[in-house]
C-alpha atoms as one frame of an Amber mdcrd trajectory, in Angstrom:
protein
   0.000   0.000   0.000   2.868   2.404   0.773   4.263   2.039  -2.743   0.789
   2.425  -4.209   0.291   5.668  -2.268   3.747   6.908  -3.310   2.970   6.210
  -6.957  -0.432   7.884  -6.684   1.120  11.040  -5.243   3.846  11.026  -7.881
   1.408  10.768 -10.782  -1.153  13.259  -9.479   0.059  16.863  -9.256  -2.579
  17.805  -6.673  -0.354  16.006  -4.139   2.944  17.500  -5.238   4.769  19.721
  -2.721   4.004  23.406  -3.353   7.566  24.249  -4.328   7.377  21.861  -7.310
   4.399  23.790  -8.645   5.663  27.273  -7.828   9.425  27.036  -8.362   9.324
  27.112 -12.202   7.429  30.426 -11.877  10.117  32.051  -9.731  11.304  34.296
 -12.625   7.751  35.684 -12.845   7.831  36.545  -9.123  11.224  38.206  -9.592
   9.783  40.248 -12.479   6.979  41.631 -10.331   9.375  42.124  -7.422  11.623
  44.270  -9.598   8.629  46.315 -10.723   7.462  46.723  -7.114  11.036  47.126
  -5.799  10.391  44.514  -3.154  10.477  40.717  -3.049   7.766  40.951  -0.411
   5.337  43.234  -2.226   2.497  40.882  -1.223   2.844  42.211   2.354   1.104
  45.449   1.348  -1.987  43.905  -0.258  -4.278  43.778   2.800  -3.562  46.537
   5.333  -6.594  45.453   7.374  -5.130  41.992   8.087  -2.090  41.167  10.193
   0.958  40.707   7.937  -1.443  41.001   4.997  -2.385  37.363   5.594   0.971
  35.904   4.520   1.104  33.730   7.645   0.896  34.007  11.442  -2.276  36.095
  11.174  -4.769  35.446  13.959  -8.177  34.156  12.925  -9.739  35.903  15.908
  -8.538  39.281  14.586  -9.899  38.504  11.127 -13.228  37.409  12.607 -13.542
  40.844  14.225 -13.531  42.604  10.847 -15.878  40.217   9.047 -19.529  41.277
   8.629 -21.404  39.686  11.576 -24.354  38.792   9.350 -22.192  36.297   7.458
 -20.142  34.688  10.228 -20.877  31.941  12.772 -20.675  32.636  16.491 -17.004
  32.467  17.486 -15.139  32.890  20.768 -11.424  32.904  21.578 -10.119  30.646
  24.342  -6.721  30.926  26.019  -6.018  27.476  27.526  -3.347  28.922  29.810
  -5.844  31.273  31.432  -9.030  29.176  31.375  -9.735  26.065  33.428 -11.874
  23.232  32.091 -14.670  24.207  34.493 -14.376  27.836  33.420 -14.550  26.779
  29.774 -17.761  24.810  30.277 -19.294  27.747  32.108 -18.273  30.077  29.287
 -19.861  27.801  26.695 -23.073  27.679  28.688 -23.150  31.452  29.040 -22.606
  31.840  25.289 -25.381  29.277  24.602 -23.104  27.080  22.479 -24.728  23.843
  21.374 -23.053  20.613  20.309 -21.644  19.954  17.805 -19.262  22.837  17.162
 -15.703  23.237  15.895 -12.481  23.993  17.731  -9.398  25.188  15.838  -6.121
  27.005  16.512  -6.260  30.795  16.389  -3.279  30.589  14.045  -3.501  27.531
  11.857  -2.170  25.745   8.818  -3.915  23.341   6.405  -6.504  22.143   8.894
  -3.981  21.241  11.597  -5.679  21.102  14.988  -9.220  21.472  13.625 -11.675
  19.163  15.379 -15.410  18.701  15.405 -16.568  18.695  19.023 -19.565  16.464
  19.703 -19.611  16.192  23.503 -18.477  17.951  26.659 -15.730  15.371  27.145
 -14.465  16.124  23.614 -13.931  19.799  24.371 -12.398  19.137  27.777  -9.908
  16.745  26.150  -9.173  19.201  23.316  -8.705  22.040  25.809  -6.244  20.001
  27.878  -4.046  19.379  24.840  -3.759  22.995  23.716  -0.710  25.163  24.371
  -1.858  28.224  22.423  -5.118  30.189  22.024  -7.817  28.515  19.968 -11.264
  29.323  18.625 -14.595  27.726  19.281 -16.902  28.228  16.329 -20.558  27.323
  15.998 -21.377  24.491  13.623 -22.589  25.716  10.231 -25.383  23.387   9.058
 -24.971  24.030   5.327 -23.989  21.027   3.234 -21.768  22.621   0.592 -18.415
  24.406   0.806 -16.516  26.594  -1.646 -13.511  28.871  -1.724 -14.137  32.148
  -3.542 -11.118  34.216  -4.570 -11.743  37.967  -4.652  -9.568  40.810  -5.945
 -10.393  44.519  -5.788  -8.062  47.200  -7.051  -7.918  49.970  -4.397  -8.714
  52.680  -6.943 -11.914  50.942  -8.012 -15.244  50.678  -6.247 -15.874  47.081
  -7.300 -13.762  43.954  -7.396 -13.931  40.680  -9.283 -14.248  37.025  -8.396
 -11.099  35.561  -9.951 -11.748  31.896  -9.230 -13.928  29.431  -7.340 -13.135
  26.036  -5.892 -15.867  23.617  -4.883 -14.848  21.279  -2.079 -16.235  17.764
  -2.100 -16.044  16.694   1.525 -14.513  13.280   2.315 -17.223  10.616   2.267
 -17.954   7.029   1.347 -20.956   5.583  -0.439 -22.397   2.359   0.945 -22.883
  -0.901  -0.922 -25.006  -2.622   1.730 -22.201  -5.071   2.611 -18.993  -3.384
   3.775 -18.414  -1.228   6.885 -17.317   2.388   6.620 -13.725   1.504   7.582
 -13.339  -0.903   4.653 -15.067   1.439   2.202 -12.772   4.287   3.222  -9.491
   2.419   3.090 -10.297   0.789  -0.231 -10.198   4.317  -1.729  -6.565   5.404
  -2.036  -7.561   9.032  -1.456  -8.778   8.157   2.022  -6.186   5.464   2.649
  -3.742   8.380   2.776  -5.843   9.823   5.613  -5.836   6.658   7.716  -4.679
   8.373  10.903  -7.486  10.957  10.777 -10.182   8.475   9.782  -9.222   6.041
  12.533 -10.136   8.790  15.003 -13.786   8.534  13.990 -16.030   6.831  16.503
 -16.214   3.000  16.378 -19.947   3.318  15.710 -19.205   5.262  12.519 -16.307
   3.075  11.374 -18.211  -0.174  11.950 -21.443   1.063  10.426 -22.582  -0.787
   7.296 -24.287   1.851   5.140 -27.124   0.878   2.837 -26.520   0.667  -0.895
 -26.120   4.255  -2.139 -26.103   5.735   1.370 -23.509   8.489   1.822 -21.527
   8.726   5.062 -19.346  11.775   5.810 -15.798  11.175   7.016 -14.990  14.830
   7.784 -17.143  17.920   8.172 -14.830  20.491   6.597 -13.240  20.808   3.188
  -9.488  20.646   3.623  -7.421  19.283   0.750  -4.716  17.991   3.080  -7.384
  15.909   4.833  -8.785  14.251   1.725 -11.308  16.722   0.325 -11.466  16.767
  -3.465 -11.286  20.169  -5.144 -13.052  21.137  -8.359 -12.575  24.279 -10.403
 -15.989  25.954 -10.308 -14.889  29.216 -11.911 -17.560  28.653 -14.566 -20.027
  29.591 -11.819 -18.795  33.189 -11.740 -21.700  35.470 -12.613 -22.657  39.163
 -12.264 -25.068  38.132  -9.502 -22.347  36.353  -7.508 -19.887  39.216  -8.005
 -22.502  41.644  -6.708 -22.894  39.499  -3.583 -19.142  39.208  -3.039 -18.640
  42.934  -3.537 -21.251  43.582  -0.867 -19.547  41.180   1.540 -15.931  42.112
   0.810 -16.698  45.809   0.619 -17.686  45.614   4.288 -14.292  44.159   5.289
 -11.909  47.052   6.032  -8.483  46.856   4.447  -9.193  43.696   2.434  -8.374
  43.669  -1.293  -6.910  40.291  -2.174  -7.635  36.805  -0.896  -9.917  33.821
  -0.581 -13.082  33.405   1.443 -13.977  29.864   2.481 -17.751  29.678   2.548
 -20.393  27.123   3.472 -23.743  27.395   1.746 -27.089  25.670   1.369 -27.460
  25.806  -2.418 -25.668  27.704  -5.161 -28.649  29.770  -6.316 -29.273  31.218
  -2.849 -25.570  31.811  -2.279 -25.210  33.747  -5.533 -28.136  35.899  -4.426
 -26.537  36.524  -1.037 -28.691  34.165   1.046 -28.088  31.132   3.262 -24.292
  31.112   3.496 -21.619  31.739   6.114 -17.931  32.651   5.976 -15.801  29.971
   7.616 -12.473  31.744   7.108 -10.828  34.569   5.216  -7.322  34.064   3.846
  -5.179  36.978   2.704  -2.257  37.488   0.335  -0.632  34.170   1.253  -3.672
  32.233   0.032  -3.540  29.848  -2.893  -6.197  30.118  -5.591  -7.198  26.618
  -4.543  -9.049  25.770  -7.741  -5.545  24.925  -9.040  -5.879  21.653  -7.102
  -8.573  20.371  -9.456  -6.931  17.156 -10.721  -8.397  17.674 -14.196  -6.420
  20.891 -14.790  -3.214  20.677 -16.782   0.015  21.986 -15.302   0.038  24.772
 -17.907  -3.474  25.808 -16.822  -2.362  25.829 -13.179   0.609  28.054 -13.999
  -1.620  30.460 -15.955  -3.984  30.762 -12.969  -1.109  31.455 -10.561   0.454
  34.080 -12.851  -2.906  35.804 -13.315  -3.331  36.045  -9.550   0.228  37.267
  -9.022  -0.461  40.017 -11.543  -3.539  41.073  -9.595  -1.583  40.876  -6.330
   1.161  43.096  -7.735  -1.369  45.672  -8.931  -3.105  45.835  -5.545   0.037
  45.933  -3.419   2.014  48.389  -5.548  -0.918  50.813  -5.671  -1.411  50.720
  -1.898   2.321  51.170  -1.343   2.589  54.118  -3.727  -0.669  55.947  -3.065
  -1.508  55.018   0.541   2.043  54.535   1.869   1.370  50.975   3.008   4.890
  49.677   3.773   6.460  46.553   2.356   7.778  44.024   4.859  11.571  43.889
   5.011  13.427  40.654   4.312  14.785  40.719   7.869  11.275  41.055   9.313
  10.063  38.248   7.059  12.645  35.745   8.265  12.060  36.759  11.873   8.333
  36.166  11.384   8.999  32.891   9.600  11.059  31.682  12.553   8.200  32.512
  14.940   5.748  30.758  12.649   7.749  27.527  12.538   8.111  27.571  16.318
   4.380  28.125  16.692   3.463  25.240  14.381   5.280  22.864  16.703   2.862
  23.802  19.484  -0.237  22.786  17.489   0.985  19.574  15.829
């Protein structure tokens, strides 16, 4: 199985390390850096977000600037200052109901994200944390997408530059085999064995009926087995109007991706029945590049198009609004802090 997984990753670019995808485009980044006179021009793209959203930005700070009408109830917990009893009392006071999600305030690729189903789950999660984390109300919508938005600072309206639809990890029953066997017979989920084994025995041993769908995870993270599809064909004037309304209410945000859960596409495009799970700034990938059906050339074209938009946004803000570029020294100092932090959540 190990060789089979290795071969699968080798032959499918969606699993390649990021540097293999991005490194051939380094001359393009250098070109825009020369034009901007900074290798780190992306650091000026979102003055309303810590470090422009390159990394180490706090989700709690971002949540504060998101329009309340489109965000789930969220509270920040410091495990070093809150006892388990105090946490339970806080949840009761805030009227949190199970299930809900817990996730690090500063995260990476779904690390540390957990669906909390019971009081014992959250007490156990709390005991394991060494850094602040968020508790976020469960969003009941079935579908999830990432919508990339770019607005030039000298324009009143922005554009949706790409959409990814996230197919959440699941198995479909055949009336004979348990969930565990169905999952591990699919190489996509066999690579997620450690995460799937953490599901309850009741779920893993369940034998779903023929055609019955059983969810393995409740959030769409590519590193955890979600399958990504390029849904950019869904971009429409109606959707762009909705996203301009939402993003226009976020101060200092011009470039990035909003991860959104929604009930159905028609309502979402009209601005109804959806919620923002997260906002990712200038360090965000246009994640529709992970659609396995896209050619490598198509992926490179998408990345270059987004870098062009990023350069336009950042250079304008730097020149006309004096938003500073991060220095190389500050970048490496921040990177060192980020790596040290990741060790506390893994």
